[in-house]
Structure formats: C-alpha cells, structure tokens
Coordinates of C-alpha atoms in Angstrom, one line a residue:
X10 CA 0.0 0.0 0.0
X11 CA 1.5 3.2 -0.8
X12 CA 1.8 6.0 1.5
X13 CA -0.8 8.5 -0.3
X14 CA -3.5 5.4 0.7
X15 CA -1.9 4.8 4.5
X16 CA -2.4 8.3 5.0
X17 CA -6.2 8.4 3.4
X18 CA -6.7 5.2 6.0
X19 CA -5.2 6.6 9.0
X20 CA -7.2 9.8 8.7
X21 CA -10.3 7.7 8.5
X22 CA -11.1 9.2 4.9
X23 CA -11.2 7.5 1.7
X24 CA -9.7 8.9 -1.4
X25 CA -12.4 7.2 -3.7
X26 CA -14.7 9.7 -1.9
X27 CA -17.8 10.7 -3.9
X28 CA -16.3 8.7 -7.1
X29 CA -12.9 10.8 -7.5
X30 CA -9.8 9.2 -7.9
X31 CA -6.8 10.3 -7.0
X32 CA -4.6 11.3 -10.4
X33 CA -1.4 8.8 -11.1
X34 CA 1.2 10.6 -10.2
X35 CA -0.2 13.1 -8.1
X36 CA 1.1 14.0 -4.7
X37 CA -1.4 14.7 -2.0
X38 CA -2.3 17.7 -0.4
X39 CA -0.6 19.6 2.8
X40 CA -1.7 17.7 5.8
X41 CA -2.2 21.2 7.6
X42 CA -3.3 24.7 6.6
X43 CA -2.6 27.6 8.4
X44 CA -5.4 29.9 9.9
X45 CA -7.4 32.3 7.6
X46 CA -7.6 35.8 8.0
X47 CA -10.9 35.5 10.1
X48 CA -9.5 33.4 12.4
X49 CA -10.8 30.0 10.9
X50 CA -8.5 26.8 10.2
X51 CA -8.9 24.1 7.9
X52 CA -6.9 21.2 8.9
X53 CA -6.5 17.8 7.1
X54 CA -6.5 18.4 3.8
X55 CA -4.4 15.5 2.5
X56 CA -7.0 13.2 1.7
X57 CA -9.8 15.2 1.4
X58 CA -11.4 16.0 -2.1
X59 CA -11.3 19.7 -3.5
X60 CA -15.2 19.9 -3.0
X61 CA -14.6 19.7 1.0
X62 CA -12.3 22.3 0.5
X63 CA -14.9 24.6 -1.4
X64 CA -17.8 23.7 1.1
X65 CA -15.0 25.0 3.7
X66 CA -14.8 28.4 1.8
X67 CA -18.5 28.8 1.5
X68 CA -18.2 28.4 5.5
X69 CA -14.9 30.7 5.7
X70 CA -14.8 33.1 3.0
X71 CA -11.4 34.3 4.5
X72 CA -9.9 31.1 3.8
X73 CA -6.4 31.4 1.6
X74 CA -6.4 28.9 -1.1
X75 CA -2.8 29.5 -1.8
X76 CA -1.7 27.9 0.9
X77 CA -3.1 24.6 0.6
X78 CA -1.7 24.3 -3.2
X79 CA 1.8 26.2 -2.7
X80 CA 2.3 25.5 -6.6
X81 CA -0.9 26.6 -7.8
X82 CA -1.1 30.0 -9.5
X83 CA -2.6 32.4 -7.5
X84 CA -4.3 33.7 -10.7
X85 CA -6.1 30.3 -11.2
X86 CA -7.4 29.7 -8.0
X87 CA -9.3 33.1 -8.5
X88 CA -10.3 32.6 -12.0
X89 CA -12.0 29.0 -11.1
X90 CA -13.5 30.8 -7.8
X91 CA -14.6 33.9 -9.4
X92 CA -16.1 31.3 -12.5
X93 CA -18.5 29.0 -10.0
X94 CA -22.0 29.6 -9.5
X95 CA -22.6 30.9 -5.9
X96 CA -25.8 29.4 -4.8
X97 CA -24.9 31.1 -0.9
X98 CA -25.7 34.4 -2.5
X99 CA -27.9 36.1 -0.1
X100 CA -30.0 39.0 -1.4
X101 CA -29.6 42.6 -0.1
X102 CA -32.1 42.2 2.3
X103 CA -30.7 38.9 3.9
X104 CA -27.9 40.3 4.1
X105 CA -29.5 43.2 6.3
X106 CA -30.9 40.4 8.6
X107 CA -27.6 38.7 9.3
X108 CA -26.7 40.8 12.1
X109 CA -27.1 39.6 15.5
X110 CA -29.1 42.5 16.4
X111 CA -31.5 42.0 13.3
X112 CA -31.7 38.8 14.0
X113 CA -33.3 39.5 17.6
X114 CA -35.7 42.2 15.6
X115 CA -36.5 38.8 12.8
X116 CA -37.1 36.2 15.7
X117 CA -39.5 39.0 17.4
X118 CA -41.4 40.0 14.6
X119 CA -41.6 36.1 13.6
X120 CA -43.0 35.2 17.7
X121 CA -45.6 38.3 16.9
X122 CA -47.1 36.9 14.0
X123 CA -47.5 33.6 15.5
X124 CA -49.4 34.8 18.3
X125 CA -51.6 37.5 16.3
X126 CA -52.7 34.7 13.9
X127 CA -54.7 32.9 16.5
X128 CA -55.9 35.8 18.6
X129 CA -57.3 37.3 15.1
X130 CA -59.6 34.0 14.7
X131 CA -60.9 33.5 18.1
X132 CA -64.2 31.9 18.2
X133 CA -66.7 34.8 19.5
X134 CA -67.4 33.4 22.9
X135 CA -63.3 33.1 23.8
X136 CA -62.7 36.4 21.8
X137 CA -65.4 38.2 24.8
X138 CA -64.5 36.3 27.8
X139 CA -60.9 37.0 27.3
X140 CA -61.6 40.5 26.6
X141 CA -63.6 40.4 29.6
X142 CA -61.0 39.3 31.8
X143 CA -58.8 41.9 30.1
X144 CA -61.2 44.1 31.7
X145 CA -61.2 42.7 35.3
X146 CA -57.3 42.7 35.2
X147 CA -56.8 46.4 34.3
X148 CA -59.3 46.8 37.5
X149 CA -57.8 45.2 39.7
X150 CA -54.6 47.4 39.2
X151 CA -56.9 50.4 38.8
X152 CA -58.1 48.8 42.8
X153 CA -54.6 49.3 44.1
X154 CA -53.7 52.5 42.6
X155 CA -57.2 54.2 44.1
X156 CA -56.2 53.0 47.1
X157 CA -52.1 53.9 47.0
X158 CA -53.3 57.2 46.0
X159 CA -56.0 57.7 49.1
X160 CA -53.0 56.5 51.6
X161 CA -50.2 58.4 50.4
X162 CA -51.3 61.3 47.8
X163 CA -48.7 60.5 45.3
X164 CA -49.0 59.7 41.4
X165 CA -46.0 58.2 41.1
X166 CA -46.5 55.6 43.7
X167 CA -49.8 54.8 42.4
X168 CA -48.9 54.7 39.4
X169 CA -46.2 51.8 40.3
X170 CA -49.1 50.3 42.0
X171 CA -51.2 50.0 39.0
X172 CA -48.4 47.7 37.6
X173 CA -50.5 44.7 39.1
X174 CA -53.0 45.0 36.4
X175 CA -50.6 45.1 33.6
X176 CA -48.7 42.1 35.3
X177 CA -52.1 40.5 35.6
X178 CA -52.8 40.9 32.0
X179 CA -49.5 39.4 31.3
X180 CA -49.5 36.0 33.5
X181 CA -53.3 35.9 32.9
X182 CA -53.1 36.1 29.1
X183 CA -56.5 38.3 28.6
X184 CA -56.8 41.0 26.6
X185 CA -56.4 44.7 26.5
X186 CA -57.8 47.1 23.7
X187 CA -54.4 49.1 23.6
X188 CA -52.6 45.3 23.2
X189 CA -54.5 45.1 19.9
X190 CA -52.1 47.4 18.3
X191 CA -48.5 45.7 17.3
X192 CA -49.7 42.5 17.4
X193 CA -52.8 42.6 14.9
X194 CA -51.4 45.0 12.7
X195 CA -48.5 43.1 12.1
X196 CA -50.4 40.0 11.4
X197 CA -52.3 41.8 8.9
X198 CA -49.7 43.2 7.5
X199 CA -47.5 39.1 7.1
X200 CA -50.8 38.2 4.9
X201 CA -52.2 36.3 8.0
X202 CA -55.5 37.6 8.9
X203 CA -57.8 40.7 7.2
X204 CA -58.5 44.3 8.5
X205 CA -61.8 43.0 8.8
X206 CA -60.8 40.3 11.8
X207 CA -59.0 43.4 13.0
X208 CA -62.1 45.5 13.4
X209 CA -63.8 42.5 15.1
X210 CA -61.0 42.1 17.2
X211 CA -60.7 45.8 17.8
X212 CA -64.2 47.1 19.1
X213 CA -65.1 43.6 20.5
X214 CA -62.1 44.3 23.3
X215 CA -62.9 47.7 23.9
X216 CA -66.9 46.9 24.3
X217 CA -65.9 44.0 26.9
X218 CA -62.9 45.4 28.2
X219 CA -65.2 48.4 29.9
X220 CA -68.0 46.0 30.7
X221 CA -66.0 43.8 32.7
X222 CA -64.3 46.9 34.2
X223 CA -67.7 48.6 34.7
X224 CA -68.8 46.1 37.2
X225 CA -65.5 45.1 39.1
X226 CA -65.3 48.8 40.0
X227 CA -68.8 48.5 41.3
X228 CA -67.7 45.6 43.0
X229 CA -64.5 47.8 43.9
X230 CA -66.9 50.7 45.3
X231 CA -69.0 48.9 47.5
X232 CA -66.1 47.4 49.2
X233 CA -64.1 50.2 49.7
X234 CA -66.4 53.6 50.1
X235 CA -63.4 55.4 51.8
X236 CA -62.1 55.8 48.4
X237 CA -65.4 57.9 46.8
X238 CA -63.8 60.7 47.1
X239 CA -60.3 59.5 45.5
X240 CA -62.2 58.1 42.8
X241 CA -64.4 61.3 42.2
X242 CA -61.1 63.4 42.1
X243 CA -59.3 61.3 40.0
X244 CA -62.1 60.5 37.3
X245 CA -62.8 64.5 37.1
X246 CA -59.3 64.6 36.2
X247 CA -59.7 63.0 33.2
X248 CA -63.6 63.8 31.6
X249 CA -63.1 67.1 32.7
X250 CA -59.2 67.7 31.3
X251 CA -60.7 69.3 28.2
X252 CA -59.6 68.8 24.3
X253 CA -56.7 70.7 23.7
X254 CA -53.7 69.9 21.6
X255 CA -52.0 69.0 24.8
X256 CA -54.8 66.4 26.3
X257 CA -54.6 65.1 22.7
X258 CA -50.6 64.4 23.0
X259 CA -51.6 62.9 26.3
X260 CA -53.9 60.1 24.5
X261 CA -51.1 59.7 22.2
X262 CA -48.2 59.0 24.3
X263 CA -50.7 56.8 26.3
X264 CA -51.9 54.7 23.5
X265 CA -47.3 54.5 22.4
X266 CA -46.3 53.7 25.6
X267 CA -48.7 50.2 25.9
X268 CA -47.6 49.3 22.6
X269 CA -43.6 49.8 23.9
X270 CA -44.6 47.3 26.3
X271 CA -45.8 45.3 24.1
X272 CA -42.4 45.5 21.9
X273 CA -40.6 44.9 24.9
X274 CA -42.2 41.9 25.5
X275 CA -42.1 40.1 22.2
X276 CA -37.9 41.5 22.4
X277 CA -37.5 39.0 25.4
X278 CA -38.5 35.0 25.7
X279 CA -37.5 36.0 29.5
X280 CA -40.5 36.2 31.9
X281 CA -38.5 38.8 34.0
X282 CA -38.0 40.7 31.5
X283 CA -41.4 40.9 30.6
X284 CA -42.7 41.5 34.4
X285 CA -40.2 44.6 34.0
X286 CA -41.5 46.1 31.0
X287 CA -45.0 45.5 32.4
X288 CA -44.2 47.6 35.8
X289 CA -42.6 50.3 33.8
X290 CA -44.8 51.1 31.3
X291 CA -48.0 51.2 34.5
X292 CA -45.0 53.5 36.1
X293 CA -44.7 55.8 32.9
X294 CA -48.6 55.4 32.2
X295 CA -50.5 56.1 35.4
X296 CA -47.6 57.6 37.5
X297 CA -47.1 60.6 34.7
X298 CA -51.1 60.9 34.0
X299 CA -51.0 59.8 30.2
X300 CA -54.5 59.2 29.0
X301 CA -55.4 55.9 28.4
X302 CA -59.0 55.1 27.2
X303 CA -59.3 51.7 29.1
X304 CA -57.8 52.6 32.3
X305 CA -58.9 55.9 32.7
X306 CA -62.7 54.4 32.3
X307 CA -62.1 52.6 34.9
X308 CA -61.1 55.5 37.6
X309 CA -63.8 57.5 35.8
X310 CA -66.2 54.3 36.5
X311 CA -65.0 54.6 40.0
X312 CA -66.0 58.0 40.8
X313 CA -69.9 57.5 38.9
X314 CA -70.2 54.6 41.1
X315 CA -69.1 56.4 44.3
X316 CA -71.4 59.5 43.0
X317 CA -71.5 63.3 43.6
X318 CA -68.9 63.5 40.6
X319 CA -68.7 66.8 37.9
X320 CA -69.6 64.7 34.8
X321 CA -71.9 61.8 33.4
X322 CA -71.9 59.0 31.5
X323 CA -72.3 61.0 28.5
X324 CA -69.4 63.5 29.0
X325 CA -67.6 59.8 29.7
X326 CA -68.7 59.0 26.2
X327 CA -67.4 61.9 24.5
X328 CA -64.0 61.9 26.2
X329 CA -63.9 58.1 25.5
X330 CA -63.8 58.8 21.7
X331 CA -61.0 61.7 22.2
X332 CA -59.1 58.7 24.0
X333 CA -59.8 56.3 21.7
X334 CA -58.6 58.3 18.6
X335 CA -55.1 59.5 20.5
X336 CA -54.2 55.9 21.8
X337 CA -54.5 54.3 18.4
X338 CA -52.5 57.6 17.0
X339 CA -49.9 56.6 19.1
X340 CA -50.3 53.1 19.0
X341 CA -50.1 52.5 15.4
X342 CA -48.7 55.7 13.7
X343 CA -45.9 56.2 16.7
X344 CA -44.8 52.8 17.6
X345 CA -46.3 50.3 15.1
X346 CA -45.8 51.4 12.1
X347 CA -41.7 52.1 12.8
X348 CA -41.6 48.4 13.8
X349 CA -43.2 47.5 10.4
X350 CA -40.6 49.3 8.7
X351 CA -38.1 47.6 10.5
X352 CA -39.1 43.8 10.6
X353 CA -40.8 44.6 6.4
X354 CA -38.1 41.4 5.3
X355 CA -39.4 39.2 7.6
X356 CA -43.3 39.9 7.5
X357 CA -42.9 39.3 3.4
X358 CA -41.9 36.1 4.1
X359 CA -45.0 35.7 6.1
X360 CA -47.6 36.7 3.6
X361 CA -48.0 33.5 2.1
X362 CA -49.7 32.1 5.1
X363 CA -53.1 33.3 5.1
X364 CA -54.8 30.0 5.8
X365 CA -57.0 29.4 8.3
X366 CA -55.3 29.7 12.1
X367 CA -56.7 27.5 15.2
X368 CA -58.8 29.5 17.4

C-alpha cells in the first residue's frame, strides 16, 4: 500500500470519496493549513477531495487557497472561484438580517405573528371572555392604585401600583384594547389575517374590556367607600381635562407607551424581563397621568359609582372617543408602524400564510 493510501486510511477518509480518484502521479495535499484571515482553520487536507475544501470556503470566505496548493497559481485559483456559481448568494435584504441585532428584531417579529394569527380568529365566545377578563385585570390594578393614592397622595406611587393589572394581564393572558395594536397589525400586515378580523378584534375588546371593568369597580366601590372621594377626584381629572392639543398628546403618548410594552415583551423570551417592562410602562402610564382610554374608564367608572362626581356618563362617552382616537394615534402611527418598517423582510416572508389559524 503506498503511503498516499496509509495516509487516506489513517485519517479515516477514503480517497475514492464521492467517485474521484486520486490522479497517477499526483502528490497529496498539505496535511495542515494555516489559519485564515478570520481566524478559521482548515486542517487535514491530504486526503480530502477539492469539493470539501470549497464547502470550507463557503463556510470561511477568509480562507487562503494559496496555501493549501503552494504551486498553484494564484491567478487560477481566483479565475475558477470567481467562475462558479454561488448558490450562498444572499439578497440585499438577507444580508440586512444577518446581524445579530437584526436577527433578535426577525425572531420577534416572527413570535408576533405567530401569536396574532390565533388571537385574530378566536371563536366569538373566547374572543369576549378574554376581553372580559382583560377588563377585570386592568381593574384590579386600577383597585390598588385608588387605594395607593387615598393612603399616600402620590401619582407616582400609584402609578407603580397599578403595575399589578398590567402584570395580571400578562400571567393571565387576557386582553387589552391598547394590546390590539402591534400584534394585529403586524399580522395583517404578514398576509395572515384581514382588516376586517382586525375590526372585530378591535371594538369587540374595547366593548368588553369596559363592561368587565364597569362592574369590578362596582364591586371595587361597594367594598371600599373610603375611596369615593379619590375616585371622584381622580375621574374628574380626566372627563373634565378638556380637548386641547395637549390632552390630545396625552392620549397619544398613552396609546405609544402600551404598545412599547408590548415590543418589549415580544424582544424578550424572559418572563423577568417581561414582568419589567410591564411595571414600567404602569410607572410611565399612570404615574405621569398619560391618558389611556381603558384605564382611565375605569377611575372615571370609580367616581360615577361612588357618585356626587362633575360629569356623566355622556361626557364619559365623549371623552372616550377623544381617548380612543389618540391611543391608536400613538399606538399604530408612533410605535407600530416604525416596527413594520423595521421587521418589512421578515413579514414578506410571512404573507403566504393566510390560511386558516386555530382559534
């Protein structure tokens, strides 16, 4: 047996490999290459075939070639290279996507779209009891921050006591109206669900969101009539705050800073994460008095259950559309639609899959 062949066996290769005989005559390869420019080796090269060593390349584009043929012409080597067909060509926006940061924005936008799809094609009877509960959530951190605000007068520590609700709405997997924002739209958006199943989705939360909320806060009211008079104060803060251009950036900043949370929490698979983004977006939101159309019913619900409050249900009603209009200003023009921009590669490769999703 000749050497060429012991050194094919001892490296456990053989150097018939995928049909290609070694020449007569020819003399193998450097058993050893040194490292490429980007810091990537390839070792062994004797008895290995010159396809191994282009699948290498395609691995290591750094890789110098004229070291593992010393007698090859330079020139060669990049004629034959320059010659092949690249099938690893990536297009420009694949290319985009390879960093690691992009990647993180591609695997996010990916988990959003997954979720939307089923929450766009609930049944009817799961799409209202989880909007429900949505409802009955935000309550029960609208409970805690009445009551932080009777006890200690501040906004800011009621408002990080209103985080409960949004850390409810997390665990509990319900659903709020403002939530409706990134989510849907991007699922629209990847081909997976139509603006009509965002409409239902849309005013079916809001309608149940402040039903359920309506009667925990009567619930809330009953038990608690010490805080009538919090409640009072702080609903007349909002119906009667007027509609200026500055109560307006007020909705609009409220309805941006739920859908940040909601980024943040599809930018994490970490529940800890999530819980933080969930106590500093009720911190940012009810601490600094941004309007919210949800939460804000609820205090405003508060006070015309305790009674002996400055407005009515119908001045609710018109400052509930004001809210409305601002929040999904800022939800989908402010913080949405950037986020679109940004994930667009990814969401194309979504549109092919409108079928139908489980509900």
């Amino acid at each position: 047996m000749t050497g060429e062949h012991e050194t094919g066996r001892r490296h456990g290769a053989d150097p018939w490999v995928r049909g290609v005989a070694p020449s007569p005559g020819s003399r193998p390869l450097p058993s050893s290459a040194a490292p490429c420019r980007g810091g990537t080796s390839v070792t062994d090269l004797a008895p290995r075939p010159l396809r191994r060593l282009v699948l290498a390349t395609e691995a290591g584009p750094g890789l110098e070639l004229t070291r593992p043929f010393p007698d090859t012409p330079t020139a060669l080597l990049d004629d034959w290279f320059r010659a092949r067909p690249r099938s690893t060509a990536m297009e420009p926006d694949d290319q985009i996507m390879e960093g690691p940061g992009e990647r993180r924005v591609a695997e996010a936008a990916e988990r959003i779209v997954a979720e939307g799809r089923p929450r766009l094609h609930r049944t009817w009877a799961s799409l209202v009891a989880t909007a429900l509960l949505g409802g009955i959530d935000v309550s029960v951190g609208v409970m805690t921050l009445l009551f932080v605000k009777h006890e200690t007068g501040s906004d800011l520590l009621a408002g990080l006591a209103f985080s409960v609700g949004l850390i409810a709405l997390l665990l509990g997997h319900s659903e709020l109206f403002t939530e409706g924002f990134l989510v849907p739209v991007s699922t629209v958006i990847a081909g997976a669900a139509t603006w009509l199943d965002l409409l239902r989705l849309w005013v079916t939360v809001l309608v149940m969101n402040l039903v359920g909320g309506w009667a925990f806060m009567w619930i809330v009211m009953r038990a608690f009539p010490e805080l009538h008079a919090t409640a009072a104060e702080s609903g007349a803060r909002f119906v009667d705050g007027g509609y200026t251009l500055g109560t307006f950036c007020l909705t609009v900043l409220g309805g941006g800073v739920i859908t940040l949370m909601t980024r943040m929490h599809h930018g994490t698979e970490s529940m800890t994460g999530k819980i933080v983004a969930s106590v500093s977006a009720a911190f940012v939101l009810a601490g600094l008095g941004l309007w919210h159309s949800v939460l804000d019913s609820m205090i405003a619900f508060a006070g015309l259950h305790a009674g002996d409050t400055s407005y009515g249900y119908a001045d609710w009603l018109v400052w509930l559309a004001w809210a409305v209009l601002g929040n999904v200003v800022g939800g989908v023009l402010l913080t949405t639609a950037l986020r679109l921009v940004r994930s667009a590669p990814v969401l194309r490769e979504n549109e092919p899959a409108t079928g139908a999703a489980d509900t």
